Tab-separated table of C-alpha atoms and ligand atoms in Angstrom:
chain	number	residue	atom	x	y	z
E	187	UNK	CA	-23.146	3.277	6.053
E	188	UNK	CA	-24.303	4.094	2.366
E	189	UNK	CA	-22.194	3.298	-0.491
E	190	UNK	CA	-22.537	4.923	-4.279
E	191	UNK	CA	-22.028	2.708	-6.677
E	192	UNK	CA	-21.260	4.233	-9.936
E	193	UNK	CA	-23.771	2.472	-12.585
E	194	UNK	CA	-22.996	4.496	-15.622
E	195	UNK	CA	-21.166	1.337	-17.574
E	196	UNK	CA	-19.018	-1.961	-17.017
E	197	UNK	CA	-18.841	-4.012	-13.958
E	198	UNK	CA	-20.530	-2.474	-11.266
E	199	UNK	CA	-23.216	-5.199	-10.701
E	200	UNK	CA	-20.390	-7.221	-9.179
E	201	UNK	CA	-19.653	-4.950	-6.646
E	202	UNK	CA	-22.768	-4.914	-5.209
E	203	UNK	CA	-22.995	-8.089	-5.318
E	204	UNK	CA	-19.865	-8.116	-2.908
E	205	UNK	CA	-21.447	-5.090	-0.698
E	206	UNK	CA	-24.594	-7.231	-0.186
E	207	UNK	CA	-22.334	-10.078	1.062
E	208	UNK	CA	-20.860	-7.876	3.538
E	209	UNK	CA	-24.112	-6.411	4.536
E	210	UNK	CA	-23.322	-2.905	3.765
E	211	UNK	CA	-26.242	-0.448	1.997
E	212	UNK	CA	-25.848	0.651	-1.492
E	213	UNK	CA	-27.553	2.301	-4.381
E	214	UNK	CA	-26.750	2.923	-8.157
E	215	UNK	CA	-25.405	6.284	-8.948
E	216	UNK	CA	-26.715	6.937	-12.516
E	217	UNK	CA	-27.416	10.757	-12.534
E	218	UNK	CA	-26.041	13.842	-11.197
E	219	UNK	CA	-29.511	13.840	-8.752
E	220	UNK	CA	-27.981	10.024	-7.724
E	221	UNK	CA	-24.910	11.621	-7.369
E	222	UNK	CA	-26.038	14.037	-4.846
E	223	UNK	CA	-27.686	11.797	-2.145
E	224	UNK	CA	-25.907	11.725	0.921
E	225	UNK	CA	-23.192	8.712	0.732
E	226	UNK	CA	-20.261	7.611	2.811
E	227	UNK	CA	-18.286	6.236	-0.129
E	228	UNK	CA	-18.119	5.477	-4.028
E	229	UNK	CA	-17.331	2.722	-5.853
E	230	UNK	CA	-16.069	3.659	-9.424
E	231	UNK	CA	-16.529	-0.053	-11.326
E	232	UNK	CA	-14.084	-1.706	-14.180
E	233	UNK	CA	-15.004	-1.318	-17.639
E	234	UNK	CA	-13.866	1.045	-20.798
E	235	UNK	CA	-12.787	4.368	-18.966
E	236	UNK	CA	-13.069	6.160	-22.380
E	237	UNK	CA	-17.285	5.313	-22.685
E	238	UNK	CA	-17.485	5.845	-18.793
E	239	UNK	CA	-15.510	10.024	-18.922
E	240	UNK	CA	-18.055	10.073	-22.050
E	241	UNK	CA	-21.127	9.606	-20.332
E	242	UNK	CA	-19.537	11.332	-16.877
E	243	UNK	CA	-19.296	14.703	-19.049
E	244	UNK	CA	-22.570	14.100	-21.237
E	245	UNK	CA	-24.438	13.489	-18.039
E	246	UNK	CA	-23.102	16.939	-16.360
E	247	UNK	CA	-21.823	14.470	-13.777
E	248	UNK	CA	-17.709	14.761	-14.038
E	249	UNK	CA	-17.444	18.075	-12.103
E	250	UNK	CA	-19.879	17.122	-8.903
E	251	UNK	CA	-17.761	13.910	-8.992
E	252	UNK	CA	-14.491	15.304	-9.325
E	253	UNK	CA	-15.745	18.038	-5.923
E	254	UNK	CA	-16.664	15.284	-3.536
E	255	UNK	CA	-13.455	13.191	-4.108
E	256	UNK	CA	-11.422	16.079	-3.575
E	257	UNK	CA	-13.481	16.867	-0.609
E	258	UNK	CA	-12.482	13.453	0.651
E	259	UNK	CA	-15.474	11.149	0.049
E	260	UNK	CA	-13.932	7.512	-0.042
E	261	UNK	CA	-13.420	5.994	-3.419
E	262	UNK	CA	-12.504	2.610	-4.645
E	263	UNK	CA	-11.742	2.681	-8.216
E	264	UNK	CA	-11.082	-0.304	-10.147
E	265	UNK	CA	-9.436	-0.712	-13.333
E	266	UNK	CA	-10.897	1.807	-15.861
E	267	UNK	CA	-11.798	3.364	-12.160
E	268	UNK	CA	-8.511	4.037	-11.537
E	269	UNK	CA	-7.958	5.463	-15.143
E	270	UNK	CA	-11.215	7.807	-14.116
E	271	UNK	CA	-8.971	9.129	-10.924
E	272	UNK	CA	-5.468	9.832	-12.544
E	273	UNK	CA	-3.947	13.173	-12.757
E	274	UNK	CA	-1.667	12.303	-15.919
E	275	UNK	CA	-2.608	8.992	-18.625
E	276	UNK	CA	0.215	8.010	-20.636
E	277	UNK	CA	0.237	9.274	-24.266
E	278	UNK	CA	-3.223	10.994	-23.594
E	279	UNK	CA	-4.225	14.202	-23.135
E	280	UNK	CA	-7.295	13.391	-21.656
E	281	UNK	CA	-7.825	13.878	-18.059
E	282	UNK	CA	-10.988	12.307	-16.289
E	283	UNK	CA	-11.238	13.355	-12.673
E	284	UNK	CA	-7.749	14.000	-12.248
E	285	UNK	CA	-7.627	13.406	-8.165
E	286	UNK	CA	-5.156	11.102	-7.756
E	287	UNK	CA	-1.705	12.707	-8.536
E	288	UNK	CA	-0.666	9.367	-10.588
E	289	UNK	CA	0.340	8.778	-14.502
E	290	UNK	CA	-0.982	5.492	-15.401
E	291	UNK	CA	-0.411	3.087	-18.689
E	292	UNK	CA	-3.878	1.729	-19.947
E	293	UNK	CA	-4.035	-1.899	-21.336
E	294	UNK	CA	-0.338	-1.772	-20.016
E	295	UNK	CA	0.161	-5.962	-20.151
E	296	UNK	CA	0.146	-6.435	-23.873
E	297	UNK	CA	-2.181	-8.418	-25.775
E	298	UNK	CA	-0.879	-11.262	-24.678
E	299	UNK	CA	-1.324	-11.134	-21.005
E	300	UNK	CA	-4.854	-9.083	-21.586
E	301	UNK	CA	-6.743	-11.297	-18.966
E	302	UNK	CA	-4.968	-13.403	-15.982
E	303	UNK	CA	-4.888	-14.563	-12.700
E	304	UNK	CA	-2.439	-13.444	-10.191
E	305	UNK	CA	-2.038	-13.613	-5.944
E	306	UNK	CA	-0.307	-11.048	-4.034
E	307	UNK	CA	-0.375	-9.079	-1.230
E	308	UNK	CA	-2.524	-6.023	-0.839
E	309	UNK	CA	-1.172	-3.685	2.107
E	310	UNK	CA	-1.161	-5.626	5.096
E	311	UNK	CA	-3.350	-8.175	3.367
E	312	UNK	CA	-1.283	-11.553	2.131
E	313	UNK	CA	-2.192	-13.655	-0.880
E	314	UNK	CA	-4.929	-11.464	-2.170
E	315	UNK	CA	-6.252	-13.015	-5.593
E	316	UNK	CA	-6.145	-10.716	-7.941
E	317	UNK	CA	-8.088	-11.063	-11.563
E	318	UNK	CA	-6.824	-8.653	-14.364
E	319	UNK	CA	-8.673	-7.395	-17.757
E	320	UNK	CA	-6.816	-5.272	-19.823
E	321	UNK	CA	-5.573	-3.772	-16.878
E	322	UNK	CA	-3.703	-0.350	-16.514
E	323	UNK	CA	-0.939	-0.197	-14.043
E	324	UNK	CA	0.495	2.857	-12.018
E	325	UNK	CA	3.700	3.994	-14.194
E	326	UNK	CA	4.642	6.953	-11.710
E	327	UNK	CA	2.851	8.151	-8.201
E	328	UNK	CA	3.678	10.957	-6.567
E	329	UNK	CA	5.103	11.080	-3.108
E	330	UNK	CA	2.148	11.089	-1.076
E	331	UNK	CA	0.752	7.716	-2.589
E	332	UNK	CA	1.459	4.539	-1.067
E	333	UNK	CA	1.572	1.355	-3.139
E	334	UNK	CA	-0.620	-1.202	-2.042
E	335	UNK	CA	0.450	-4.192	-4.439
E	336	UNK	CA	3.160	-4.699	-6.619
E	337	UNK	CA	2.822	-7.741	-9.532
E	338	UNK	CA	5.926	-8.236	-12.114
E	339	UNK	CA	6.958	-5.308	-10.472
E	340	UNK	CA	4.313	-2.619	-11.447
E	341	UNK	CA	2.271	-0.962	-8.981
E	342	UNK	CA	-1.535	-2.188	-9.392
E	343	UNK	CA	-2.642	-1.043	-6.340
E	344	UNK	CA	-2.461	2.193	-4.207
E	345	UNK	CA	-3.881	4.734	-2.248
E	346	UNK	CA	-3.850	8.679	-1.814
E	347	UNK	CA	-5.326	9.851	1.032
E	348	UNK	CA	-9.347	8.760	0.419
E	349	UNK	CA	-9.030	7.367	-2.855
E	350	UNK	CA	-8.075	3.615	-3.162
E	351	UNK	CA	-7.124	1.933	-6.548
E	352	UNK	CA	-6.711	-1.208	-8.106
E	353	UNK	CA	-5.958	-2.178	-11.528
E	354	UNK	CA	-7.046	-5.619	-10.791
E	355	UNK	CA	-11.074	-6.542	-10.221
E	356	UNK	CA	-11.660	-7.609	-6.005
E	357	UNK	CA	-15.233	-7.827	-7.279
E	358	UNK	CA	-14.912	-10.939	-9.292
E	359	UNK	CA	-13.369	-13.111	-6.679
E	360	UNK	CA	-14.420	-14.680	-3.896
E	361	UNK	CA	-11.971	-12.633	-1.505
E	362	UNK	CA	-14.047	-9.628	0.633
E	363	UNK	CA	-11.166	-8.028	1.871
E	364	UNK	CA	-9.790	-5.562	-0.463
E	365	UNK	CA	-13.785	-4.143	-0.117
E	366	UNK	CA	-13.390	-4.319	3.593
E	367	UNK	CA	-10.016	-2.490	3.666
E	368	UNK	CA	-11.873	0.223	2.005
E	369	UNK	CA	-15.026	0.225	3.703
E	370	UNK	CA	-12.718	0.847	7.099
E	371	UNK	CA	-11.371	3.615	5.761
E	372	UNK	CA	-15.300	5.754	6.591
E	373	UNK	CA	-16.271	2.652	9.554
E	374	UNK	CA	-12.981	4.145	11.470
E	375	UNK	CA	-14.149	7.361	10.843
E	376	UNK	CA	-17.711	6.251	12.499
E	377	UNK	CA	-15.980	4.559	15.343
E	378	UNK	CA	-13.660	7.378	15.930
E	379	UNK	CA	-16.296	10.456	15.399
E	380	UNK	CA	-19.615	8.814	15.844
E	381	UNK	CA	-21.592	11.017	13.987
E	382	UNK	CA	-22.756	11.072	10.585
E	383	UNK	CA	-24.132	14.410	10.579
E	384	UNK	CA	-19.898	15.351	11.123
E	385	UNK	CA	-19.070	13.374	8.657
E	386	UNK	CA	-21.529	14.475	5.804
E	387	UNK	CA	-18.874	18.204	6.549
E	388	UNK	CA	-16.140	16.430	6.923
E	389	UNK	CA	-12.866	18.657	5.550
E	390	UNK	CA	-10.305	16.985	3.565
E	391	UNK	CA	-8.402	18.317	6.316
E	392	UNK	CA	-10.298	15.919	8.735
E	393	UNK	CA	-9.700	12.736	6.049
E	394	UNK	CA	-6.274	13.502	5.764
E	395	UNK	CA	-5.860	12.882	9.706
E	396	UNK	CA	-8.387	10.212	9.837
E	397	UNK	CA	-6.750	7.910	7.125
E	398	UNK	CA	-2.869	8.175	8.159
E	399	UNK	CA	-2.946	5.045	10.580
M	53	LIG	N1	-8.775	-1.259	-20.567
M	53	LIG	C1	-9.871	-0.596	-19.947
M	53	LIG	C2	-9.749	0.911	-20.075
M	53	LIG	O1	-8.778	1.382	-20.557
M	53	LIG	C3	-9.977	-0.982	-18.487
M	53	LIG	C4	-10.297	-2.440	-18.382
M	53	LIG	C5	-11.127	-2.807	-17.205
M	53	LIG	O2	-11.730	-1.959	-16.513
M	53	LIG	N2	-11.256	-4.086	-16.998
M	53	LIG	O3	-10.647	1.623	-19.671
């Protein structure tokens, strides 16, 4: 297994930090040549969502992106990650990649609240930690998209299909499995398939099936 990491900006140091505890391969996706190289999923890091769109379109990266996602490559976005996947951001025309058929609020807990601490569940997963920075939350998902976590009753977690989001940072706690629940999403696939050279054509068709466990 072979994971992207997108290196463009923000916190993405931290996630392979996390990836090397787990023992999983990665590399740093700074380029539309990175970008290419064979991969079984992508990590799309925290950080300012406005600088990291920037340098996706500047680079000539946003469109090869955008194409492998909606192919069904596995994602994990995280905070400005997750404002990178949504279809709609509130009071914004701007749309990033535009996968994940979501409308999300950016900075959406006030000044106030711009950094905490919270535990929660995550899916099946109980008492997650969960560390926030100016975090965005999930205002309205569309049918197919199941929430993952729910904190002061806004959705900061879910998942469509291949793409899984949090507004929250797994990276910067101690806790692995939010990063294993994703990296199970293309191991299943492995175990199910055994072959990479099927997966590297996988369909979205073939994801879509895979993923609804
Ligand atoms: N507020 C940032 C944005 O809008 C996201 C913050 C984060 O990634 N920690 O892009």
């Amino acid at each position: 297994m072979v994971v992207g990491v997108l290196a463009l900006q923000g916190a993405f140091v931290e996630h392979e930090a996390v990836l090397d505890r787990l023992g999983e391969e990665w590399f740093e996706i700074r380029s539309l040549d990175d970008l290419k190289r064979g991969m079984d999923g992508i990590i799309l890091p925290g950080g300012e969502s406005t600088v990291q769109g920037k340098l996706l379109r500047d680079f000539g990266m946003l469109d090869e992106l955008k194409a492998k996602i909606g192919a069904g490559l596995p994602v994990l976005a995280t905070c400005a990650g997750m404002i990178l996947l949504a279809e709609k951001i509130e009071d914004d025309e701007t749309v990033h990649l535009g996968t994940m058929p979501v409308t999300v609020r950016r900075n959406a807990f006030g000044r106030q609240l711009g950094s905490f601490n919270a535990r929660g569940d995550f899916g099946d997963l109980k008492d997650v930690e969960m560390e926030f920075i100016r975090a965005p939350i999930f205002t309205d998902i569309g049918g197919d998209v199941e929430p993952l976590s729910i904190i002061n009753q806004k959705i900061v977690a879910a998942r469509y299909n291949n793409q899984v989001a949090t507004a929250f940072h797994p990276e910067l706690t101690d806790d692995t499995r939010v990063h294993q629940y994703f990296l199970s999403i293309f191991h299943r696939f492995f175990t199910e398939r055994g072959s990479k050279g099927l997966f590297q054509t996988i369909s979205l068709f073939s994801y879509r099936k895979l993923i609804k466990y």
